[in-house]
mmCIF file with all atom_site columns, C-alpha atoms and ligand atoms in Angstrom:
data_model
loop_
_atom_site.group_PDB
_atom_site.id
_atom_site.type_symbol
_atom_site.label_atom_id
_atom_site.label_alt_id
_atom_site.label_comp_id
_atom_site.label_asym_id
_atom_site.label_entity_id
_atom_site.label_seq_id
_atom_site.pdbx_PDB_ins_code
_atom_site.Cartn_x
_atom_site.Cartn_y
_atom_site.Cartn_z
_atom_site.occupancy
_atom_site.B_iso_or_equiv
_atom_site.pdbx_formal_charge
_atom_site.auth_seq_id
_atom_site.auth_comp_id
_atom_site.auth_asym_id
_atom_site.auth_atom_id
_atom_site.pdbx_PDB_model_num
ATOM   1   C  CA  . MET A 1 1   ? 106.981 116.260 111.511 1.00 0.00 ? 14  MET A CA  1
ATOM   2   C  CA  . LYS A 1 2   ? 107.286 112.875 109.901 1.00 0.00 ? 15  LYS A CA  1
ATOM   3   C  CA  . ILE A 1 3   ? 105.395 109.621 110.134 1.00 0.00 ? 16  ILE A CA  1
ATOM   4   C  CA  . ILE A 1 4   ? 107.635 106.587 110.292 1.00 0.00 ? 17  ILE A CA  1
ATOM   5   C  CA  . CYS A 1 5   ? 105.964 103.237 109.667 1.00 0.00 ? 18  CYS A CA  1
ATOM   6   C  CA  . ILE A 1 6   ? 107.135 99.710  110.338 1.00 0.00 ? 19  ILE A CA  1
ATOM   7   C  CA  . GLY A 1 7   ? 106.123 96.910  107.988 1.00 0.00 ? 20  GLY A CA  1
ATOM   8   C  CA  . ARG A 1 8   ? 105.859 93.184  108.718 1.00 0.00 ? 21  ARG A CA  1
ATOM   9   C  CA  . ASN A 1 9   ? 106.252 93.554  112.470 1.00 0.00 ? 22  ASN A CA  1
ATOM   10  C  CA  . TYR A 1 10  ? 103.772 90.771  113.322 1.00 0.00 ? 23  TYR A CA  1
ATOM   11  C  CA  . SER A 1 11  ? 104.611 87.380  111.859 1.00 0.00 ? 24  SER A CA  1
ATOM   12  C  CA  . GLU A 1 12  ? 100.976 86.301  111.323 1.00 0.00 ? 25  GLU A CA  1
ATOM   13  C  CA  . HIS A 1 13  ? 100.391 89.414  109.173 1.00 0.00 ? 26  HIS A CA  1
ATOM   14  C  CA  . ALA A 1 14  ? 103.608 88.899  107.182 1.00 0.00 ? 27  ALA A CA  1
ATOM   15  C  CA  . LYS A 1 15  ? 102.401 85.355  106.469 1.00 0.00 ? 28  LYS A CA  1
ATOM   16  C  CA  . GLU A 1 16  ? 98.917  86.442  105.340 1.00 0.00 ? 29  GLU A CA  1
ATOM   17  C  CA  . LEU A 1 17  ? 100.535 88.587  102.629 1.00 0.00 ? 30  LEU A CA  1
ATOM   18  C  CA  . ASN A 1 18  ? 103.106 85.873  101.768 1.00 0.00 ? 31  ASN A CA  1
ATOM   19  C  CA  . ASN A 1 19  ? 105.953 88.119  102.858 1.00 0.00 ? 32  ASN A CA  1
ATOM   20  C  CA  . GLU A 1 20  ? 109.223 86.935  104.357 1.00 0.00 ? 33  GLU A CA  1
ATOM   21  C  CA  . ILE A 1 21  ? 109.687 87.629  108.039 1.00 0.00 ? 34  ILE A CA  1
ATOM   22  C  CA  . PRO A 1 22  ? 112.409 90.282  108.091 1.00 0.00 ? 35  PRO A CA  1
ATOM   23  C  CA  . ASP A 1 23  ? 115.414 90.119  110.427 1.00 0.00 ? 36  ASP A CA  1
ATOM   24  C  CA  . GLU A 1 24  ? 115.503 93.910  110.733 1.00 0.00 ? 37  GLU A CA  1
ATOM   25  C  CA  . PRO A 1 25  ? 112.537 96.324  110.693 1.00 0.00 ? 38  PRO A CA  1
ATOM   26  C  CA  . VAL A 1 26  ? 111.019 97.221  107.308 1.00 0.00 ? 39  VAL A CA  1
ATOM   27  C  CA  . ILE A 1 27  ? 110.654 101.021 107.284 1.00 0.00 ? 40  ILE A CA  1
ATOM   28  C  CA  . PHE A 1 28  ? 108.710 103.473 105.169 1.00 0.00 ? 41  PHE A CA  1
ATOM   29  C  CA  . ILE A 1 29  ? 107.660 107.092 105.701 1.00 0.00 ? 42  ILE A CA  1
ATOM   30  C  CA  . LYS A 1 30  ? 104.408 108.929 105.100 1.00 0.00 ? 43  LYS A CA  1
ATOM   31  C  CA  . PRO A 1 31  ? 104.358 112.713 104.563 1.00 0.00 ? 44  PRO A CA  1
ATOM   32  C  CA  . ASP A 1 32  ? 102.489 114.980 106.988 1.00 0.00 ? 45  ASP A CA  1
ATOM   33  C  CA  . THR A 1 33  ? 99.786  115.440 104.321 1.00 0.00 ? 46  THR A CA  1
ATOM   34  C  CA  . ALA A 1 34  ? 98.795  111.820 105.040 1.00 0.00 ? 47  ALA A CA  1
ATOM   35  C  CA  . LEU A 1 35  ? 97.423  112.704 108.484 1.00 0.00 ? 48  LEU A CA  1
ATOM   36  C  CA  . LEU A 1 36  ? 93.711  112.234 109.194 1.00 0.00 ? 49  LEU A CA  1
ATOM   37  C  CA  . ARG A 1 37  ? 92.518  113.199 112.668 1.00 0.00 ? 50  ARG A CA  1
ATOM   38  C  CA  . ASN A 1 38  ? 89.525  114.085 114.811 1.00 0.00 ? 51  ASN A CA  1
ATOM   39  C  CA  . ASN A 1 39  ? 87.380  111.163 113.589 1.00 0.00 ? 52  ASN A CA  1
ATOM   40  C  CA  . ASN A 1 40  ? 87.017  112.810 110.199 1.00 0.00 ? 53  ASN A CA  1
ATOM   41  C  CA  . PRO A 1 41  ? 85.714  110.454 107.485 1.00 0.00 ? 54  PRO A CA  1
ATOM   42  C  CA  . PHE A 1 42  ? 88.148  108.641 105.228 1.00 0.00 ? 55  PHE A CA  1
ATOM   43  C  CA  . TYR A 1 43  ? 87.486  108.981 101.486 1.00 0.00 ? 56  TYR A CA  1
ATOM   44  C  CA  . ILE A 1 44  ? 88.547  106.028 99.347  1.00 0.00 ? 57  ILE A CA  1
ATOM   45  C  CA  . PRO A 1 45  ? 90.887  107.465 96.684  1.00 0.00 ? 58  PRO A CA  1
ATOM   46  C  CA  . ASP A 1 46  ? 89.916  107.119 93.020  1.00 0.00 ? 59  ASP A CA  1
ATOM   47  C  CA  . PHE A 1 47  ? 93.149  105.352 92.067  1.00 0.00 ? 60  PHE A CA  1
ATOM   48  C  CA  . SER A 1 48  ? 92.502  102.197 94.105  1.00 0.00 ? 61  SER A CA  1
ATOM   49  C  CA  . GLU A 1 49  ? 89.894  99.430  94.098  1.00 0.00 ? 62  GLU A CA  1
ATOM   50  C  CA  . ASP A 1 50  ? 91.347  97.685  97.141  1.00 0.00 ? 63  ASP A CA  1
ATOM   51  C  CA  . VAL A 1 51  ? 92.169  99.952  100.082 1.00 0.00 ? 64  VAL A CA  1
ATOM   52  C  CA  . HIS A 1 52  ? 92.959  97.957  103.242 1.00 0.00 ? 65  HIS A CA  1
ATOM   53  C  CA  . HIS A 1 53  ? 92.782  98.905  106.909 1.00 0.00 ? 66  HIS A CA  1
ATOM   54  C  CA  . GLU A 1 54  ? 95.887  98.180  108.998 1.00 0.00 ? 67  GLU A CA  1
ATOM   55  C  CA  . VAL A 1 55  ? 95.300  99.014  112.640 1.00 0.00 ? 68  VAL A CA  1
ATOM   56  C  CA  . GLU A 1 56  ? 98.505  99.905  114.489 1.00 0.00 ? 69  GLU A CA  1
ATOM   57  C  CA  . LEU A 1 57  ? 99.714  101.192 117.810 1.00 0.00 ? 70  LEU A CA  1
ATOM   58  C  CA  . VAL A 1 58  ? 101.271 104.647 117.282 1.00 0.00 ? 71  VAL A CA  1
ATOM   59  C  CA  . VAL A 1 59  ? 103.985 106.200 119.456 1.00 0.00 ? 72  VAL A CA  1
ATOM   60  C  CA  . LYS A 1 60  ? 104.714 109.931 119.648 1.00 0.00 ? 73  LYS A CA  1
ATOM   61  C  CA  . ILE A 1 61  ? 108.349 111.012 119.995 1.00 0.00 ? 74  ILE A CA  1
ATOM   62  C  CA  . ASN A 1 62  ? 108.823 113.557 122.790 1.00 0.00 ? 75  ASN A CA  1
ATOM   63  C  CA  . LYS A 1 63  ? 112.581 114.133 122.656 1.00 0.00 ? 76  LYS A CA  1
ATOM   64  C  CA  . ALA A 1 64  ? 114.958 114.692 119.742 1.00 0.00 ? 77  ALA A CA  1
ATOM   65  C  CA  . GLY A 1 65  ? 117.588 112.021 119.137 1.00 0.00 ? 78  GLY A CA  1
ATOM   66  C  CA  . LYS A 1 66  ? 119.870 110.223 116.730 1.00 0.00 ? 79  LYS A CA  1
ATOM   67  C  CA  . CYS A 1 67  ? 121.503 106.796 117.080 1.00 0.00 ? 80  CYS A CA  1
ATOM   68  C  CA  . ILE A 1 68  ? 119.570 106.178 120.281 1.00 0.00 ? 81  ILE A CA  1
ATOM   69  C  CA  . PRO A 1 69  ? 120.856 103.161 122.259 1.00 0.00 ? 82  PRO A CA  1
ATOM   70  C  CA  . VAL A 1 70  ? 118.073 100.640 122.850 1.00 0.00 ? 83  VAL A CA  1
ATOM   71  C  CA  . GLN A 1 71  ? 118.425 100.889 126.637 1.00 0.00 ? 84  GLN A CA  1
ATOM   72  C  CA  . PHE A 1 72  ? 117.581 104.615 126.494 1.00 0.00 ? 85  PHE A CA  1
ATOM   73  C  CA  . ALA A 1 73  ? 114.829 104.382 123.857 1.00 0.00 ? 86  ALA A CA  1
ATOM   74  C  CA  . HIS A 1 74  ? 112.060 104.414 126.493 1.00 0.00 ? 87  HIS A CA  1
ATOM   75  C  CA  . GLU A 1 75  ? 113.065 108.000 127.390 1.00 0.00 ? 88  GLU A CA  1
ATOM   76  C  CA  . TYR A 1 76  ? 111.949 109.208 123.952 1.00 0.00 ? 89  TYR A CA  1
ATOM   77  C  CA  . TYR A 1 77  ? 108.198 108.578 124.248 1.00 0.00 ? 90  TYR A CA  1
ATOM   78  C  CA  . SER A 1 78  ? 105.478 108.592 126.855 1.00 0.00 ? 91  SER A CA  1
ATOM   79  C  CA  . GLU A 1 79  ? 102.225 108.743 124.875 1.00 0.00 ? 92  GLU A CA  1
ATOM   80  C  CA  . ILE A 1 80  ? 100.507 106.352 122.501 1.00 0.00 ? 93  ILE A CA  1
ATOM   81  C  CA  . THR A 1 81  ? 97.432  106.194 120.369 1.00 0.00 ? 94  THR A CA  1
ATOM   82  C  CA  . LEU A 1 82  ? 95.879  103.902 117.821 1.00 0.00 ? 95  LEU A CA  1
ATOM   83  C  CA  . GLY A 1 83  ? 96.006  104.587 114.096 1.00 0.00 ? 96  GLY A CA  1
ATOM   84  C  CA  . ILE A 1 84  ? 95.252  103.118 110.715 1.00 0.00 ? 97  ILE A CA  1
ATOM   85  C  CA  . ASP A 1 85  ? 97.884  102.738 108.037 1.00 0.00 ? 98  ASP A CA  1
ATOM   86  C  CA  . PHE A 1 86  ? 95.528  102.788 105.045 1.00 0.00 ? 99  PHE A CA  1
ATOM   87  C  CA  . THR A 1 87  ? 97.113  100.894 102.177 1.00 0.00 ? 100 THR A CA  1
ATOM   88  C  CA  . ALA A 1 88  ? 96.097  100.774 98.513  1.00 0.00 ? 101 ALA A CA  1
ATOM   89  C  CA  . ARG A 1 89  ? 96.869  97.061  98.288  1.00 0.00 ? 102 ARG A CA  1
ATOM   90  C  CA  . ASP A 1 90  ? 96.378  96.824  94.509  1.00 0.00 ? 103 ASP A CA  1
ATOM   91  C  CA  . VAL A 1 91  ? 98.796  99.710  93.936  1.00 0.00 ? 104 VAL A CA  1
ATOM   92  C  CA  . GLN A 1 92  ? 101.248 98.279  96.460  1.00 0.00 ? 105 GLN A CA  1
ATOM   93  C  CA  . THR A 1 93  ? 101.217 94.844  94.811  1.00 0.00 ? 106 THR A CA  1
ATOM   94  C  CA  . LYS A 1 94  ? 102.049 96.367  91.424  1.00 0.00 ? 107 LYS A CA  1
ATOM   95  C  CA  . LEU A 1 95  ? 104.888 98.416  92.898  1.00 0.00 ? 108 LEU A CA  1
ATOM   96  C  CA  . LYS A 1 96  ? 106.246 95.479  94.913  1.00 0.00 ? 109 LYS A CA  1
ATOM   97  C  CA  . ASN A 1 97  ? 106.231 93.231  91.857  1.00 0.00 ? 110 ASN A CA  1
ATOM   98  C  CA  . LYS A 1 98  ? 108.363 95.787  90.011  1.00 0.00 ? 111 LYS A CA  1
ATOM   99  C  CA  . GLY A 1 99  ? 110.660 96.306  92.999  1.00 0.00 ? 112 GLY A CA  1
ATOM   100 C  CA  . LEU A 1 100 ? 109.576 99.953  93.252  1.00 0.00 ? 113 LEU A CA  1
ATOM   101 C  CA  . PRO A 1 101 ? 109.019 102.103 96.378  1.00 0.00 ? 114 PRO A CA  1
ATOM   102 C  CA  . TRP A 1 102 ? 105.595 101.917 98.072  1.00 0.00 ? 115 TRP A CA  1
ATOM   103 C  CA  . GLU A 1 103 ? 104.888 105.627 98.596  1.00 0.00 ? 116 GLU A CA  1
ATOM   104 C  CA  . LYS A 1 104 ? 101.915 105.895 96.235  1.00 0.00 ? 117 LYS A CA  1
ATOM   105 C  CA  . ALA A 1 105 ? 100.263 102.924 97.957  1.00 0.00 ? 118 ALA A CA  1
ATOM   106 C  CA  . LYS A 1 106 ? 101.043 104.002 101.522 1.00 0.00 ? 119 LYS A CA  1
ATOM   107 C  CA  . GLY A 1 107 ? 101.657 107.749 101.697 1.00 0.00 ? 120 GLY A CA  1
ATOM   108 C  CA  . PHE A 1 108 ? 98.683  109.203 99.861  1.00 0.00 ? 121 PHE A CA  1
ATOM   109 C  CA  . ASP A 1 109 ? 96.554  111.997 101.372 1.00 0.00 ? 122 ASP A CA  1
ATOM   110 C  CA  . TYR A 1 110 ? 94.727  110.990 104.572 1.00 0.00 ? 123 TYR A CA  1
ATOM   111 C  CA  . SER A 1 111 ? 96.221  107.494 104.616 1.00 0.00 ? 124 SER A CA  1
ATOM   112 C  CA  . ALA A 1 112 ? 97.452  107.915 108.218 1.00 0.00 ? 125 ALA A CA  1
ATOM   113 C  CA  . VAL A 1 113 ? 94.593  107.969 110.715 1.00 0.00 ? 126 VAL A CA  1
ATOM   114 C  CA  . VAL A 1 114 ? 95.634  108.885 114.249 1.00 0.00 ? 127 VAL A CA  1
ATOM   115 C  CA  . GLY A 1 115 ? 93.549  109.099 117.392 1.00 0.00 ? 128 GLY A CA  1
ATOM   116 C  CA  . ASN A 1 116 ? 94.256  111.288 120.384 1.00 0.00 ? 129 ASN A CA  1
ATOM   117 C  CA  . PHE A 1 117 ? 97.469  110.516 122.235 1.00 0.00 ? 130 PHE A CA  1
ATOM   118 C  CA  . LYS A 1 118 ? 97.277  109.411 125.853 1.00 0.00 ? 131 LYS A CA  1
ATOM   119 C  CA  . PRO A 1 119 ? 99.942  108.692 128.487 1.00 0.00 ? 132 PRO A CA  1
ATOM   120 C  CA  . ILE A 1 120 ? 101.000 105.043 128.512 1.00 0.00 ? 133 ILE A CA  1
ATOM   121 C  CA  . ALA A 1 121 ? 100.844 105.235 132.298 1.00 0.00 ? 134 ALA A CA  1
ATOM   122 C  CA  . GLN A 1 122 ? 97.061  105.579 132.170 1.00 0.00 ? 135 GLN A CA  1
ATOM   123 C  CA  . TYR A 1 123 ? 96.705  102.024 130.825 1.00 0.00 ? 136 TYR A CA  1
ATOM   124 C  CA  . ASN A 1 124 ? 96.791  98.812  132.839 1.00 0.00 ? 137 ASN A CA  1
ATOM   125 C  CA  . HIS A 1 125 ? 99.320  97.135  130.558 1.00 0.00 ? 138 HIS A CA  1
ATOM   126 C  CA  . PRO A 1 126 ? 102.950 98.100  129.864 1.00 0.00 ? 139 PRO A CA  1
ATOM   127 C  CA  . ILE A 1 127 ? 103.955 99.197  126.357 1.00 0.00 ? 140 ILE A CA  1
ATOM   128 C  CA  . SER A 1 128 ? 105.509 95.749  125.851 1.00 0.00 ? 141 SER A CA  1
ATOM   129 C  CA  . ALA A 1 129 ? 102.147 93.955  126.300 1.00 0.00 ? 142 ALA A CA  1
ATOM   130 C  CA  . MET A 1 130 ? 99.465  96.408  125.200 1.00 0.00 ? 143 MET A CA  1
ATOM   131 C  CA  . PRO A 1 131 ? 96.297  94.899  123.693 1.00 0.00 ? 144 PRO A CA  1
ATOM   132 C  CA  . PHE A 1 132 ? 94.367  96.682  120.931 1.00 0.00 ? 145 PHE A CA  1
ATOM   133 C  CA  . TYR A 1 133 ? 91.702  95.859  118.366 1.00 0.00 ? 146 TYR A CA  1
ATOM   134 C  CA  . LEU A 1 134 ? 89.654  97.162  115.459 1.00 0.00 ? 147 LEU A CA  1
ATOM   135 C  CA  . LEU A 1 135 ? 85.922  96.830  114.829 1.00 0.00 ? 148 LEU A CA  1
ATOM   136 C  CA  . LYS A 1 136 ? 84.546  97.111  111.297 1.00 0.00 ? 149 LYS A CA  1
ATOM   137 C  CA  . ASN A 1 137 ? 80.778  97.614  111.376 1.00 0.00 ? 150 ASN A CA  1
ATOM   138 C  CA  . GLY A 1 138 ? 80.712  96.171  114.888 1.00 0.00 ? 151 GLY A CA  1
ATOM   139 C  CA  . ILE A 1 139 ? 82.722  93.038  114.046 1.00 0.00 ? 152 ILE A CA  1
ATOM   140 C  CA  . LYS A 1 140 ? 86.217  92.520  115.434 1.00 0.00 ? 153 LYS A CA  1
ATOM   141 C  CA  . VAL A 1 141 ? 88.441  92.226  112.351 1.00 0.00 ? 154 VAL A CA  1
ATOM   142 C  CA  . GLN A 1 142 ? 91.911  92.792  113.815 1.00 0.00 ? 155 GLN A CA  1
ATOM   143 C  CA  . SER A 1 143 ? 93.204  92.201  117.269 1.00 0.00 ? 156 SER A CA  1
ATOM   144 C  CA  . GLY A 1 144 ? 96.781  92.452  118.440 1.00 0.00 ? 157 GLY A CA  1
ATOM   145 C  CA  . ASN A 1 145 ? 99.060  92.810  121.381 1.00 0.00 ? 158 ASN A CA  1
ATOM   146 C  CA  . THR A 1 146 ? 102.429 94.537  121.303 1.00 0.00 ? 159 THR A CA  1
ATOM   147 C  CA  . ASN A 1 147 ? 103.900 91.405  122.922 1.00 0.00 ? 160 ASN A CA  1
ATOM   148 C  CA  . GLN A 1 148 ? 103.505 89.762  119.468 1.00 0.00 ? 161 GLN A CA  1
ATOM   149 C  CA  . MET A 1 149 ? 105.760 92.310  117.761 1.00 0.00 ? 162 MET A CA  1
ATOM   150 C  CA  . LEU A 1 150 ? 108.903 90.983  116.103 1.00 0.00 ? 163 LEU A CA  1
ATOM   151 C  CA  . HIS A 1 151 ? 110.636 94.280  116.963 1.00 0.00 ? 164 HIS A CA  1
ATOM   152 C  CA  . SER A 1 152 ? 109.648 96.087  120.166 1.00 0.00 ? 165 SER A CA  1
ATOM   153 C  CA  . VAL A 1 153 ? 109.004 99.826  120.322 1.00 0.00 ? 166 VAL A CA  1
ATOM   154 C  CA  . ASP A 1 154 ? 112.440 100.316 121.891 1.00 0.00 ? 167 ASP A CA  1
ATOM   155 C  CA  . ASP A 1 155 ? 114.115 98.189  119.197 1.00 0.00 ? 168 ASP A CA  1
ATOM   156 C  CA  . ILE A 1 156 ? 112.317 100.199 116.509 1.00 0.00 ? 169 ILE A CA  1
ATOM   157 C  CA  . ILE A 1 157 ? 113.456 103.534 117.966 1.00 0.00 ? 170 ILE A CA  1
ATOM   158 C  CA  . ALA A 1 158 ? 117.050 102.327 118.234 1.00 0.00 ? 171 ALA A CA  1
ATOM   159 C  CA  . HIS A 1 159 ? 117.001 101.025 114.657 1.00 0.00 ? 172 HIS A CA  1
ATOM   160 C  CA  . VAL A 1 160 ? 115.131 103.876 112.982 1.00 0.00 ? 173 VAL A CA  1
ATOM   161 C  CA  . SER A 1 161 ? 117.232 106.567 114.674 1.00 0.00 ? 174 SER A CA  1
ATOM   162 C  CA  . GLN A 1 162 ? 120.388 105.198 113.059 1.00 0.00 ? 175 GLN A CA  1
ATOM   163 C  CA  . TYR A 1 163 ? 119.001 106.372 109.724 1.00 0.00 ? 176 TYR A CA  1
ATOM   164 C  CA  . PHE A 1 164 ? 116.556 109.186 110.548 1.00 0.00 ? 177 PHE A CA  1
ATOM   165 C  CA  . SER A 1 165 ? 116.983 111.764 113.296 1.00 0.00 ? 178 SER A CA  1
ATOM   166 C  CA  . LEU A 1 166 ? 113.920 111.731 115.493 1.00 0.00 ? 179 LEU A CA  1
ATOM   167 C  CA  . ARG A 1 167 ? 112.290 115.011 116.405 1.00 0.00 ? 180 ARG A CA  1
ATOM   168 C  CA  . ILE A 1 168 ? 109.675 115.998 118.932 1.00 0.00 ? 181 ILE A CA  1
ATOM   169 C  CA  . GLY A 1 169 ? 106.245 115.311 117.456 1.00 0.00 ? 182 GLY A CA  1
ATOM   170 C  CA  . ASP A 1 170 ? 107.270 112.563 115.022 1.00 0.00 ? 183 ASP A CA  1
ATOM   171 C  CA  . TYR A 1 171 ? 104.953 109.543 114.950 1.00 0.00 ? 184 TYR A CA  1
ATOM   172 C  CA  . ILE A 1 172 ? 105.906 105.898 114.663 1.00 0.00 ? 185 ILE A CA  1
ATOM   173 C  CA  . PHE A 1 173 ? 103.329 103.407 113.370 1.00 0.00 ? 186 PHE A CA  1
ATOM   174 C  CA  . THR A 1 174 ? 104.536 100.122 114.818 1.00 0.00 ? 187 THR A CA  1
ATOM   175 C  CA  . GLY A 1 175 ? 103.057 97.588  112.386 1.00 0.00 ? 188 GLY A CA  1
ATOM   176 C  CA  . THR A 1 176 ? 99.784  95.733  112.001 1.00 0.00 ? 189 THR A CA  1
ATOM   177 C  CA  . PRO A 1 177 ? 98.644  92.343  113.281 1.00 0.00 ? 190 PRO A CA  1
ATOM   178 C  CA  . ALA A 1 178 ? 96.847  89.818  111.042 1.00 0.00 ? 191 ALA A CA  1
ATOM   179 C  CA  . GLY A 1 179 ? 93.340  90.451  109.750 1.00 0.00 ? 192 GLY A CA  1
ATOM   180 C  CA  . VAL A 1 180 ? 93.904  93.311  107.313 1.00 0.00 ? 193 VAL A CA  1
ATOM   181 C  CA  . GLY A 1 181 ? 91.147  93.657  104.739 1.00 0.00 ? 194 GLY A CA  1
ATOM   182 C  CA  . PRO A 1 182 ? 89.366  96.012  102.366 1.00 0.00 ? 195 PRO A CA  1
ATOM   183 C  CA  . VAL A 1 183 ? 87.157  98.933  103.335 1.00 0.00 ? 196 VAL A CA  1
ATOM   184 C  CA  . THR A 1 184 ? 84.062  99.934  101.396 1.00 0.00 ? 197 THR A CA  1
ATOM   185 C  CA  . GLU A 1 185 ? 81.732  102.910 101.382 1.00 0.00 ? 198 GLU A CA  1
ATOM   186 C  CA  . ASN A 1 186 ? 79.779  103.388 104.642 1.00 0.00 ? 199 ASN A CA  1
ATOM   187 C  CA  . ASP A 1 187 ? 82.018  101.117 106.720 1.00 0.00 ? 200 ASP A CA  1
ATOM   188 C  CA  . VAL A 1 188 ? 82.461  102.333 110.282 1.00 0.00 ? 201 VAL A CA  1
ATOM   189 C  CA  . LEU A 1 189 ? 85.856  101.690 111.864 1.00 0.00 ? 202 LEU A CA  1
ATOM   190 C  CA  . VAL A 1 190 ? 86.269  101.822 115.633 1.00 0.00 ? 203 VAL A CA  1
ATOM   191 C  CA  . GLY A 1 191 ? 89.612  101.263 117.372 1.00 0.00 ? 204 GLY A CA  1
ATOM   192 C  CA  . PHE A 1 192 ? 90.396  100.401 120.977 1.00 0.00 ? 205 PHE A CA  1
ATOM   193 C  CA  . ILE A 1 193 ? 93.474  100.211 123.190 1.00 0.00 ? 206 ILE A CA  1
ATOM   194 C  CA  . GLU A 1 194 ? 92.469  97.890  126.029 1.00 0.00 ? 207 GLU A CA  1
ATOM   195 C  CA  . GLU A 1 195 ? 88.754  98.823  126.287 1.00 0.00 ? 208 GLU A CA  1
ATOM   196 C  CA  . ASP A 1 196 ? 89.422  102.527 125.718 1.00 0.00 ? 209 ASP A CA  1
ATOM   197 C  CA  . LYS A 1 197 ? 87.801  103.747 122.485 1.00 0.00 ? 210 LYS A CA  1
ATOM   198 C  CA  . ILE A 1 198 ? 90.414  105.733 120.557 1.00 0.00 ? 211 ILE A CA  1
ATOM   199 C  CA  . PHE A 1 199 ? 88.712  106.522 117.259 1.00 0.00 ? 212 PHE A CA  1
ATOM   200 C  CA  . GLU A 1 200 ? 85.458  106.041 115.375 1.00 0.00 ? 213 GLU A CA  1
ATOM   201 C  CA  . PHE A 1 201 ? 85.019  107.242 111.813 1.00 0.00 ? 214 PHE A CA  1
ATOM   202 C  CA  . GLN A 1 202 ? 83.230  106.470 108.592 1.00 0.00 ? 215 GLN A CA  1
ATOM   203 C  CA  . VAL A 1 203 ? 84.530  105.411 105.188 1.00 0.00 ? 216 VAL A CA  1
ATOM   204 C  CA  . LYS A 1 204 ? 83.154  107.379 102.240 1.00 0.00 ? 217 LYS A CA  1
ATOM   205 C  CA  . LYS A 1 205 ? 83.662  107.439 98.520  1.00 0.00 ? 218 LYS A CA  1
HETATM 206 ZN ZN1 . ZN  B 2 .   ? 101.159 99.060  108.275 1.00 0.00 ? 325 ZN  B ZN1 1
#
């Protein structure tokens, strides 16, 4: 399986990092070795002094496809969860400044936290207006709603599948809202979709 991630999909987050707002989705991929599940602790890697949390809604692909027309994209997923796209911001800044790929900053081991997937139908909101948030040590640090996305889930699937065939079990991280920030040892991160707790885990070093 592969983990496809969308960058700069919320304009307030793009602005907080002084990034341009893109006219098509910014895409990067994490390897399957990046997965961290089951509320296992996250260990800050030795190569970074500035690892940031990016809370994101995650969609699971349930049907294989390529060049999927946007009007059929909704047939390719039915379950969502919440995840964290951990980012070594210091490493990423160095790579960005040199115009190099981001993989070392974004795709390192255990950088992709995912909660349990649940049917979208079990929530009160549609996928196009789903609220979610992240608590760090009990304080709300990020809060978003998919209605603030620059590119909707269906747009993302249509776009991504022009370049990468989608397979059953692939994950799509759909971008983070504003409020990203560093994690430190002993932080506790708790994520919610609506008021449904999706994950709770500790940061260690
Ligand atoms: Zn992200």
